[in-house]
Coordinates of C-alpha atoms in Angstrom, one line a residue:
Chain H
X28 CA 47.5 37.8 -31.5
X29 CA 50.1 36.6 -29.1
X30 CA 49.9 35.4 -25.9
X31 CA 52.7 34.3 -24.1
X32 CA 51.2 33.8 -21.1
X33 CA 47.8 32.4 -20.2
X34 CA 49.6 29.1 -17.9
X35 CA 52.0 29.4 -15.7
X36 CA 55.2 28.3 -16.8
X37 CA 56.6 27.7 -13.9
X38 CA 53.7 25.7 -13.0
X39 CA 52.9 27.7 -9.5
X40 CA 49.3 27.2 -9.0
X41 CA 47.6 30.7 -9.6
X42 CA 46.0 33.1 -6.3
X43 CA 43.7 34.4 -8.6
X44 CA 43.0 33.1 -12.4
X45 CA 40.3 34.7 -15.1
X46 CA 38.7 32.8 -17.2
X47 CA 37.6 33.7 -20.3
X48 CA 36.3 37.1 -18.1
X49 CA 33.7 39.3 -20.5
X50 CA 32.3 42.5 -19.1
X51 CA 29.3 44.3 -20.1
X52 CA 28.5 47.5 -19.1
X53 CA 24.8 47.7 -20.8
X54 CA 24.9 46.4 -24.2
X55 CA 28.6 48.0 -24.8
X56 CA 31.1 45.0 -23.9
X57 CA 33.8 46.4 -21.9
X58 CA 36.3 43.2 -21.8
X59 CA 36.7 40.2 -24.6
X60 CA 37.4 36.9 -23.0
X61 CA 40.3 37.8 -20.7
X62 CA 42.5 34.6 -19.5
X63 CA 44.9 35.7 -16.9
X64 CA 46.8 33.9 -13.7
X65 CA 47.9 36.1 -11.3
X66 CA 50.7 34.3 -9.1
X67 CA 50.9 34.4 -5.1
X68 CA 53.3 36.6 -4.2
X69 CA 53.9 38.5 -6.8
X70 CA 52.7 41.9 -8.3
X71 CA 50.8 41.9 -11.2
X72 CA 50.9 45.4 -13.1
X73 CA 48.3 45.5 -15.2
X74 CA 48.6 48.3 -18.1
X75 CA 47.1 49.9 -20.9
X76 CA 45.8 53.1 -22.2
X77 CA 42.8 54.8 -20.7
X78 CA 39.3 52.6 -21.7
X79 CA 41.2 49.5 -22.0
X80 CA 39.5 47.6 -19.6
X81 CA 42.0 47.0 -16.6
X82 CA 40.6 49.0 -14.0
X83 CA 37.6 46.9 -14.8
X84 CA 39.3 43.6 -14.9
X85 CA 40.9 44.5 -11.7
X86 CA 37.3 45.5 -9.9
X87 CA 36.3 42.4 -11.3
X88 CA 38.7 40.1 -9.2
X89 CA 36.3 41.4 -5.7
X90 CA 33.6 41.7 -7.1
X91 CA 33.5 45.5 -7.2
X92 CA 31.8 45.9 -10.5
X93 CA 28.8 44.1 -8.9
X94 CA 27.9 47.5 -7.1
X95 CA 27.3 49.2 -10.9
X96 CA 23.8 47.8 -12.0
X97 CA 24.3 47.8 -15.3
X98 CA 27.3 45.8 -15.3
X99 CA 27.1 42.2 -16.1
X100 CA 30.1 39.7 -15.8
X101 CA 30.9 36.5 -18.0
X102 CA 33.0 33.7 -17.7
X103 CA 34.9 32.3 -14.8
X104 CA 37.1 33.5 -11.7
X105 CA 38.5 31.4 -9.2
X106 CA 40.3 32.5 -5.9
X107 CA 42.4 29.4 -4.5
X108 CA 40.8 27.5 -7.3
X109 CA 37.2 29.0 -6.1
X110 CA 34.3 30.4 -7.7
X111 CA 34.2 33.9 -6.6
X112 CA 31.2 34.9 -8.7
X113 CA 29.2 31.2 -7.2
X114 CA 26.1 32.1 -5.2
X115 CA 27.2 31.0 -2.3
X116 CA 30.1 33.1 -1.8
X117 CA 29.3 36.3 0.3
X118 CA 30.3 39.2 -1.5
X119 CA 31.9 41.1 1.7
X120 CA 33.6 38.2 3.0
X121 CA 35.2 38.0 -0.3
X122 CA 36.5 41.6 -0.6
X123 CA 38.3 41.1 3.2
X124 CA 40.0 38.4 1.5
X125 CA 41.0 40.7 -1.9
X126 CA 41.3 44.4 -0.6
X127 CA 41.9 47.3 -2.4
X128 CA 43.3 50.4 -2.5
X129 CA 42.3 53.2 -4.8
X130 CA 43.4 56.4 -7.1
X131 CA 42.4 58.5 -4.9
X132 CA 43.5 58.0 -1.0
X133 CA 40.1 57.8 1.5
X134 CA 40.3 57.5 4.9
X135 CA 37.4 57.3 6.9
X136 CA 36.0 60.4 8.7
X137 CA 37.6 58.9 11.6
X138 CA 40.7 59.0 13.5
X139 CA 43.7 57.0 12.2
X140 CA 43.1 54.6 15.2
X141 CA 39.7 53.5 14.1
X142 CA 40.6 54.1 10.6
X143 CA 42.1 51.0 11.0
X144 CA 40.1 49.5 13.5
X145 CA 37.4 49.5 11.5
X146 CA 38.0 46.2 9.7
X147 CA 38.5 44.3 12.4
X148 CA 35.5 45.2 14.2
X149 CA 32.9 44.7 11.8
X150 CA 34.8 41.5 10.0
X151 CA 34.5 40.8 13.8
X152 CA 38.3 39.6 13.9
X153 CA 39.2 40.9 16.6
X154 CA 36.9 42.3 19.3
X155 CA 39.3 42.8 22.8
X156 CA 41.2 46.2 23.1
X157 CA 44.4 44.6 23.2
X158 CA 43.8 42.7 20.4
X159 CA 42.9 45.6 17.9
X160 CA 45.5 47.9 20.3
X161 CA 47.7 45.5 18.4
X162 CA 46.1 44.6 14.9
X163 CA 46.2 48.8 14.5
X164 CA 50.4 48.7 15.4
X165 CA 50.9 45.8 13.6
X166 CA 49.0 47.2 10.4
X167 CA 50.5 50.6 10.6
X168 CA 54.1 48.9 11.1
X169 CA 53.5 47.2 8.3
X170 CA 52.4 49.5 5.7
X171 CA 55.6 52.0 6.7
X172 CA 53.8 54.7 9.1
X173 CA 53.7 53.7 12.7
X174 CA 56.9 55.4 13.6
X175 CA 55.2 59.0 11.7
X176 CA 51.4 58.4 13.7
X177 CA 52.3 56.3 17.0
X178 CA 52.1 59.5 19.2
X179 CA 49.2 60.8 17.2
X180 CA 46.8 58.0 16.5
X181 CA 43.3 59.5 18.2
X182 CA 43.8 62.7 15.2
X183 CA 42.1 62.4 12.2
X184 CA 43.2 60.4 9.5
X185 CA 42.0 63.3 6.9
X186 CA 44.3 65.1 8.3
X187 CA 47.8 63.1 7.3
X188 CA 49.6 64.1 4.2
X189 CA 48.3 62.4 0.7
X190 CA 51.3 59.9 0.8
X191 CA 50.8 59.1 4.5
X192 CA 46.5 58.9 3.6
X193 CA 47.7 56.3 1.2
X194 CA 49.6 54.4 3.2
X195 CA 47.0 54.7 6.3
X196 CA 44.6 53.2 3.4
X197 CA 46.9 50.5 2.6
X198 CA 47.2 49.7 6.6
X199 CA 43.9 49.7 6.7
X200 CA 43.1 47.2 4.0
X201 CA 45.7 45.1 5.1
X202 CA 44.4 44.9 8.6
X203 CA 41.9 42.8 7.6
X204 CA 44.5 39.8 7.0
X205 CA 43.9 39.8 2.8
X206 CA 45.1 37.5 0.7
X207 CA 45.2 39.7 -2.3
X208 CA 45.6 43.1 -2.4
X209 CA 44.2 45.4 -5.4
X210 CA 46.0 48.9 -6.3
X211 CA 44.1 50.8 -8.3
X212 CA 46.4 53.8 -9.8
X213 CA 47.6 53.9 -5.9
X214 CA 50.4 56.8 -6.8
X215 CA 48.9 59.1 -9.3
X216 CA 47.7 61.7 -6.5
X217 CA 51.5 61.3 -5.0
X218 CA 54.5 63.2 -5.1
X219 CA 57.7 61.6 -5.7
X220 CA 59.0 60.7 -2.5
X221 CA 55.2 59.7 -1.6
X222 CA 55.4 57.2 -4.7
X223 CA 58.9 56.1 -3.9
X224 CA 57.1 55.0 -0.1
X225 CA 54.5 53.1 -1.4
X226 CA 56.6 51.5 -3.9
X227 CA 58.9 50.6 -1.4
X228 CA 55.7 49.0 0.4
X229 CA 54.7 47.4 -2.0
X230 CA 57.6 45.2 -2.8
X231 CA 57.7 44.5 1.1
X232 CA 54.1 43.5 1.3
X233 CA 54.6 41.1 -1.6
X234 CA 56.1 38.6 0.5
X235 CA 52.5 37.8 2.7
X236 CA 50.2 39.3 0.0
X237 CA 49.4 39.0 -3.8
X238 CA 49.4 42.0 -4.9
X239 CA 47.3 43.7 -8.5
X240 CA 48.4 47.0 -9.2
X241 CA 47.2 48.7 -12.0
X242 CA 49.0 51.6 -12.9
X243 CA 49.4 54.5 -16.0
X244 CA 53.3 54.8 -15.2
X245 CA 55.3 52.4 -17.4
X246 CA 58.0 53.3 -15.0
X247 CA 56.3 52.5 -12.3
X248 CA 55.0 49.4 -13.4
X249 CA 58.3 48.3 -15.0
X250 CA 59.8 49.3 -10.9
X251 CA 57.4 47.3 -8.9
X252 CA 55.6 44.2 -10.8
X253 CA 57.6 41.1 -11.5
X254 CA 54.5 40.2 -14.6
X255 CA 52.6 42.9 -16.2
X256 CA 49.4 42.4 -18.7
X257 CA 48.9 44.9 -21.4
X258 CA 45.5 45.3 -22.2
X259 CA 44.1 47.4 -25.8
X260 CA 40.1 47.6 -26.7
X261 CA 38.9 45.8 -24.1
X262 CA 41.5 43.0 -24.9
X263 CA 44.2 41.3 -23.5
X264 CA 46.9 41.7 -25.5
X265 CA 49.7 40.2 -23.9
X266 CA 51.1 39.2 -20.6
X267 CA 54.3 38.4 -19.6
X268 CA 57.9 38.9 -17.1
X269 CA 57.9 42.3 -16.8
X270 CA 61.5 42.7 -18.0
X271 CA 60.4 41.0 -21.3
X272 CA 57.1 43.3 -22.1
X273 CA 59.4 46.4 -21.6
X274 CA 62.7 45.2 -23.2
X275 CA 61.4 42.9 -25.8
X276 CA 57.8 42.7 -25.9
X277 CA 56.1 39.9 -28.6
X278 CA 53.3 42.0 -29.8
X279 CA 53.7 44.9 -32.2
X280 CA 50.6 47.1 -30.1
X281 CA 52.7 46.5 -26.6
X282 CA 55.8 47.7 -28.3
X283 CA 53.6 51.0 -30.0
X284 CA 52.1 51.4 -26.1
X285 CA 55.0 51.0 -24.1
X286 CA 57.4 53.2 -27.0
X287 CA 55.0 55.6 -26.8
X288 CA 53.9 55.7 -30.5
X289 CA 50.2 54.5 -30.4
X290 CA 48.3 56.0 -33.4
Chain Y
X23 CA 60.7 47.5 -37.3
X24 CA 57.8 48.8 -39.1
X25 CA 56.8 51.4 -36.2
X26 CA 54.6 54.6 -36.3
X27 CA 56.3 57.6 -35.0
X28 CA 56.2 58.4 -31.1
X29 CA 53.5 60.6 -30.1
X30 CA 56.2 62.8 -28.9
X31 CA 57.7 64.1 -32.0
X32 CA 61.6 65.5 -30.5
X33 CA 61.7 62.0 -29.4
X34 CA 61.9 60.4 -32.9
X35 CA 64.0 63.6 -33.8
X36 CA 66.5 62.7 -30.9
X37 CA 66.5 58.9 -32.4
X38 CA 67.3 60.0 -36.0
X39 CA 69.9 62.4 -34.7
X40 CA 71.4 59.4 -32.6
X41 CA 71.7 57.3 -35.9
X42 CA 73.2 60.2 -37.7
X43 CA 75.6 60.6 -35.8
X44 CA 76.4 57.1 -35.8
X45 CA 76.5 57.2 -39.5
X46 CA 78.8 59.5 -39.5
X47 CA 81.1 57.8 -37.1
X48 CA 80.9 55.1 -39.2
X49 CA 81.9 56.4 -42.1
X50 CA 84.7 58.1 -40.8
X51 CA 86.0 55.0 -38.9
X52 CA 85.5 53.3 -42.7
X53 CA 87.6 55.6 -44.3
X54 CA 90.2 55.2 -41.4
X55 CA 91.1 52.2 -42.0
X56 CA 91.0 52.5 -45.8
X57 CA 93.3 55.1 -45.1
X58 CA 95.3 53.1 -43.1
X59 CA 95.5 49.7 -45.3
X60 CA 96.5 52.0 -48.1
X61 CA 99.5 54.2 -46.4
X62 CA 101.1 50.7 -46.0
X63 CA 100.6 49.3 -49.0
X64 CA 102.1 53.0 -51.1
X65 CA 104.4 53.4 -48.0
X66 CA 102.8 56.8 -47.6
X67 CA 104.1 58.6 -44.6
X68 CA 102.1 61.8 -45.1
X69 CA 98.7 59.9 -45.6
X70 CA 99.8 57.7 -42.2
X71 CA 100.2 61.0 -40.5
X72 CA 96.7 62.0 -41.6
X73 CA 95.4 58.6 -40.2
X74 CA 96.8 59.2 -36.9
X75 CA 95.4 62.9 -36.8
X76 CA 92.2 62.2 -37.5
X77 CA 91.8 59.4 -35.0
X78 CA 90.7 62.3 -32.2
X79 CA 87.8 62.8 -34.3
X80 CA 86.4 60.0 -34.2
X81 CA 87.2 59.8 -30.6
X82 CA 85.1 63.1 -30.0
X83 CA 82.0 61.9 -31.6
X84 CA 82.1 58.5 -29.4
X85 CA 81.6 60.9 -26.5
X86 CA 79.3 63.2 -28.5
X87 CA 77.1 60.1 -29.4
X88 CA 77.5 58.8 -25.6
X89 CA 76.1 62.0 -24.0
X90 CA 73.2 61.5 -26.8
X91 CA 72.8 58.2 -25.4
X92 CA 72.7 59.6 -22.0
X93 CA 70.1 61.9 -22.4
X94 CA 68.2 60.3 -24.3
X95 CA 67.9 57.7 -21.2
X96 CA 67.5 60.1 -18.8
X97 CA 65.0 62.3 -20.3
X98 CA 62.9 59.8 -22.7
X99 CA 63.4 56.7 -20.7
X100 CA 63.3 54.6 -23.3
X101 CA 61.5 51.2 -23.9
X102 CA 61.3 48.4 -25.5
X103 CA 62.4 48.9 -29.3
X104 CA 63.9 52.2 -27.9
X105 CA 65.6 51.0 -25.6
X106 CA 67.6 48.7 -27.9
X107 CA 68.0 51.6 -30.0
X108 CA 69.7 53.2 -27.2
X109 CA 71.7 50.3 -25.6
X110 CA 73.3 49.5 -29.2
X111 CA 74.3 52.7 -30.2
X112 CA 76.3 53.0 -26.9
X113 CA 77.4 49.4 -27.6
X114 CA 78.2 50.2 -31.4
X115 CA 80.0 53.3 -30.5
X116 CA 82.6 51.5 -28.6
X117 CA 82.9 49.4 -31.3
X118 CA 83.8 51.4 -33.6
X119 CA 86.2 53.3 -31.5
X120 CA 88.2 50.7 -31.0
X121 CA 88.1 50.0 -34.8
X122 CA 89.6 53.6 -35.1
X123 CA 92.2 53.2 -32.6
X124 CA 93.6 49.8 -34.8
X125 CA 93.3 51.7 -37.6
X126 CA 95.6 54.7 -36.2
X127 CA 98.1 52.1 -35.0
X128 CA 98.1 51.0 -38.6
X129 CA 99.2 54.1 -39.6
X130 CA 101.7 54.9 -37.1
X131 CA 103.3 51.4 -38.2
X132 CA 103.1 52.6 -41.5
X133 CA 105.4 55.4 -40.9
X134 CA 108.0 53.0 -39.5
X135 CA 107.6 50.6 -42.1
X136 CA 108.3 53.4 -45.0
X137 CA 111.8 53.5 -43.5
X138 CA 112.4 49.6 -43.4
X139 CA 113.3 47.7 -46.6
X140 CA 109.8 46.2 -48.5
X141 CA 109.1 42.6 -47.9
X142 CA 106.2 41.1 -50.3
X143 CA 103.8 39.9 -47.7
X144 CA 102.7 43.6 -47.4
X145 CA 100.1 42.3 -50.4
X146 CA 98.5 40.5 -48.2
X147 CA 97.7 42.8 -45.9
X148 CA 96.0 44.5 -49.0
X149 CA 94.0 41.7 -49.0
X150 CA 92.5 41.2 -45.1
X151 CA 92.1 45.1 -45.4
X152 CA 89.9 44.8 -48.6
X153 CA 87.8 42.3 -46.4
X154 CA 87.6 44.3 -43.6
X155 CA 86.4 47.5 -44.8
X156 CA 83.6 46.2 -46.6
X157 CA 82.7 43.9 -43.6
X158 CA 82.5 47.4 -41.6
X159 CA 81.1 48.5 -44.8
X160 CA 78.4 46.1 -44.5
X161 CA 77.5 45.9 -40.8
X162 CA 76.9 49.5 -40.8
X163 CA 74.4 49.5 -43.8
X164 CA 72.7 46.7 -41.7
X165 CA 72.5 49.0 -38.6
X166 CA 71.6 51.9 -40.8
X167 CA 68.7 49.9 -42.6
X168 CA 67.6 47.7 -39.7
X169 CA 68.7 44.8 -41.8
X170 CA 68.7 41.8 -40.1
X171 CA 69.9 39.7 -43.3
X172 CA 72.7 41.5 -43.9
X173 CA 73.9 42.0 -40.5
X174 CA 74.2 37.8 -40.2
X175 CA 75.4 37.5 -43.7
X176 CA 78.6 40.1 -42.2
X177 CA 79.0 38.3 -39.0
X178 CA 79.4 34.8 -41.2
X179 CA 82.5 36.6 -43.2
X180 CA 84.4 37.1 -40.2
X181 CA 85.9 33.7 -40.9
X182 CA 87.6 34.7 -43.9
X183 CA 89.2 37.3 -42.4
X184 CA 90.7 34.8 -39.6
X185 CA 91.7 32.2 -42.2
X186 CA 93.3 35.0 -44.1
X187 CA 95.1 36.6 -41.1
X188 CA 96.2 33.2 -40.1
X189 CA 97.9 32.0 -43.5
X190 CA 99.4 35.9 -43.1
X191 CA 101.2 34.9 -39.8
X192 CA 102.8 31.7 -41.4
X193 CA 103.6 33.6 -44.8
X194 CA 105.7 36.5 -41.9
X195 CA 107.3 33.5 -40.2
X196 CA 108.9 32.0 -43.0
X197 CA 110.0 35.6 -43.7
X198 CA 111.5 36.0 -40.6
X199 CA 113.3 32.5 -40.6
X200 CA 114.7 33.1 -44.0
X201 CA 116.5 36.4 -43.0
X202 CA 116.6 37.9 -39.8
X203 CA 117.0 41.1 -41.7
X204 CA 113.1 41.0 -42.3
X205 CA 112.0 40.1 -38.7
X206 CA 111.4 44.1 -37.9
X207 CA 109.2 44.4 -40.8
X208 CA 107.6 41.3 -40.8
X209 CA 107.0 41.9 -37.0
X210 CA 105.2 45.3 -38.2
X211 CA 103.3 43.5 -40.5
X212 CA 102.1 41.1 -38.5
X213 CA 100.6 43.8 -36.3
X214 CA 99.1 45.1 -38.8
X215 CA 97.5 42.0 -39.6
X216 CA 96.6 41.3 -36.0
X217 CA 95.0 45.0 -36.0
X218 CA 93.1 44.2 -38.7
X219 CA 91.9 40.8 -37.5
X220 CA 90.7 42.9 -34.2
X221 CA 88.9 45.3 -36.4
X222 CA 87.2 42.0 -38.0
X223 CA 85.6 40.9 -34.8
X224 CA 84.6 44.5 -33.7
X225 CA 82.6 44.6 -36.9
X226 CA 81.2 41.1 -36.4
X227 CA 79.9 42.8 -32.3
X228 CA 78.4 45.2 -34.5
X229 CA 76.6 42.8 -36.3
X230 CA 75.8 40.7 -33.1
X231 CA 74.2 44.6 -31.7
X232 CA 72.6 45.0 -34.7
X233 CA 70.6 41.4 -34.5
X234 CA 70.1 42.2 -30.6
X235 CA 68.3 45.5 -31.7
X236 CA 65.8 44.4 -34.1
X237 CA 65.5 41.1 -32.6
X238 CA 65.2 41.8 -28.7
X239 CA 67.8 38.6 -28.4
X240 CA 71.2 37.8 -29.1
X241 CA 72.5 35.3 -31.9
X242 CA 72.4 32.0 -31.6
X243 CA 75.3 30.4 -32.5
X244 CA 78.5 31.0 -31.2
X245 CA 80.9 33.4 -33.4
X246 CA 82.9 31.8 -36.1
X247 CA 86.4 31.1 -35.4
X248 CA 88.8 31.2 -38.1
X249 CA 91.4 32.4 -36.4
X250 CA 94.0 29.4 -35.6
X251 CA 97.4 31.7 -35.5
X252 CA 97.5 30.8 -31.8
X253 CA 98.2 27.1 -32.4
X254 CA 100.6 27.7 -35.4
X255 CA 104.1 26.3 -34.6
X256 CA 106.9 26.6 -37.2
X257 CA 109.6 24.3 -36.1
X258 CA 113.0 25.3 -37.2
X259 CA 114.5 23.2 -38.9

């Protein structure tokens, strides 16, 4: 097995780093000692086939998994060099810091204003009208749809296109201030020109946010990740620039993945 | 590369077509310059012509293989392994189509040099032709069998054919400086041996394409140079 990765080699100190991470979901183990750094602004693709673990390393990093009962968590990850599975680290403070974004896009029953707002008010962030007036624009600006809701921001949010859904989920877990952002499969309910958006977004909101996107289009991962992880079995396989796991990747079962020949 | 097949079988069908075809070029751009080496060495005119002729073929199946190339990128999007595949082929196909074009310059030099009194130096373009075709021999067996060894062993005989081409020039100039009569021939000749040189270091990319395919990298060490002709000064005296 070859790891090319598990320090940085450009010696960067990591946003997020896993630790020999095991999962357990009831007696079956779901990950095998997984060590993996995931730099500050960058995005982190992590990939694999279906049952490979990375959705659940990913829900791992805020704590996400802790909501499945059966689920039990092993070794060791740090956020800024900090616990995030110690005791005395609030779960829900924690997830403001590492949002996420999922498959499927969910707004709130709400309207795209509040949708927004949300955050903000129960984080208690913000608590003027002017203040969320502006953490709403600023949120919406930045995830690439103020200029399509600005006139419209009282309707519901349900009631936006899927692409635009997604990118009012992405505003809305940004408007929170995160430090870390998780994707999970953010694009596969998209079209196109929706996925082309929120790629675009993506490689804009790397520059204030850390960014784990894990994704089932090589393309996709090979567009908008500077490192991606391949994961197989539960395993971490092999990590690396992305340009190297998709033109020359080290291990023979991230060339079969990525070739498409696994068997 | 020991690989499985892709899951999606017309995909390993379009890669086995794309090395065909490849194949074939090869072997045709082989026999070119065979052909060619030989024409001048029997002063054939007729077999030169044929040399010449057959050049568009080889030209057709470049951009055969480079819409392969092309469609396989834009409908498999290749990766990894794949995508090496891909990148050499268009790499080797350019290779060898400038290997053809030498090789029907050879023969339209032949057909001049049938009508110009024989000079003996013509031997030794036997000679650097000999090498050549079995370095293009070789570096397409390597592509064709993923064989790394035998793609660096190729590269390494490039020298040969620069010593040899280089010793060729002085061997022409002492032609021409004994008779001007000969400087028209020799000046052929030395074409010839230039083209063939040329060829040498289009085979040797080959070799380089083939090590960047099954090794994700490219060679280490810098390409041999043999080839001094450049710094050769005959004084006269």
């Amino acid at each position: 097995m070859s790891k090319t990765s598990g320090s940085s080699a450009s010696g960067t100190t990591p946003k997020m780093k896993g630790d020999k991470v095991k999962v357990f979901y009831g007696e079956k183990q779901a990950l095998q000692d997984v060590d993996l750094e995931i730099k500050p602004n960058e995005v982190t693709a992590l990939i694999g086939p279906s049952g490979c673990g990375k959705s659940t390393f990913l829900r791992c990093l805020n704590r996400m998994n802790d909501v499945i009962d059966i689920c039990r968590v092993e070794g060791k990850i740090t956020l800024d060099n900090e616990d995030i599975y110690s005791s005395d680290l609030d779960p829900v403070q924690l997830r403001a810091r590492v949002g996420m974004v999922f498959q499927k896009p969910n707004p709130f029953p709400k309207s795209i204003y509040d949708n927004i707002a949300y955050g903000p008010r129960i984080h208690g962030t913000a608590s003027s009208k002017a203040e969320i007036d502006e953490i709403v624009e600023t949120s919406l600006t930045k995830a690439g749809l103020w200029e399509e809701v600005k006139d419209r921001l009282m309707e519901p949010g349900t009631g936006l296109s899927g692409g635009q859904q997604q990118r009012l989920c992405i505003a809305r877990a940004i408007a929170v201030n995160p430090e870390v952002i998780l994707m999970d499969e953010p694009c596969s309910a998209l079209d196109p020109i929706a996925t082309a958006k929120i790629e675009e977004l993506i490689d804009e909101l790397r520059e204030n946010f850390t960014i784990v996107i894990v994704t089932h289009s090589m393309q996709q991962a090979a567009r908008v990740s500077q490192r991606t992880a391949f994961f197989h079995l539960g395993e971490l396989v092999e990590v690396g620039d992305t340009e190297q796991i998709f033109t020359n990747p080290t291990d023979s079962r991230t060339q079969g993945y990525i070739t498409g020949r696994f068997g | 590369m020991p690989m499985n097949d892709h899951i999606v079988r017309s995909f390993d069908e379009d890669l086995d077509s794309l090395k065909a075809k490849i194949a074939q070029m090869g072997g045709l751009v082989e026999a070119q310059c065979e052909s060619a080496v030989r024409a001048v060495h029997r002063r054939d005119q007729a077999l030169a012509q044929k040399v010449r002729d057959a050049d568009s073929r080889i030209d057709a199946l470049e951009a055969e293989i480079e819409a392969m190339s092309l469609r396989l990128l834009a409908l498999r999007q290749p990766l990894g392994g794949d995508l090496r595949t891909v990148v050499a082929s268009l790499k080797i196909v350019s290779d060898l189509e400038r290997i053809g074009d030498y090789a029907a310059n050879i023969g339209k030099r032949a057909i001049v040099l049938s009508g110009l009194p024989e000079i003996p130096p013509a031997n030794g373009i036997v000679r650097i032709g000999g090498l050549v075709k079995s370095l293009i021999k070789d570096v397409l067996d390597a592509y064709a069998d993923d064989d790394l060894e035998l793609a660096v062993a190729a590269w390494h005989r490039d020298e040969d054919i620069d010593e040899l081409y280089t010793s060729l020039f002085r061997e022409l100039l002492t032609y021409m400086m004994e008779d001007p009569r000969n400087i028209t021939a020799s000046t052929h000749l030395l074409f010839i041996a230039k083209n063939l040189e040329r060829m040498g270091d289009h085979a040797t990319n080959i070799a380089e394409t083939v090590h960047f395919q099954i090794k994700g990298k490219k060679m280490e060490a810098d390409r041999p140079k043999g080839d001094d002709a450049s710094y050769v000064v005959e004084m006269p005296e």
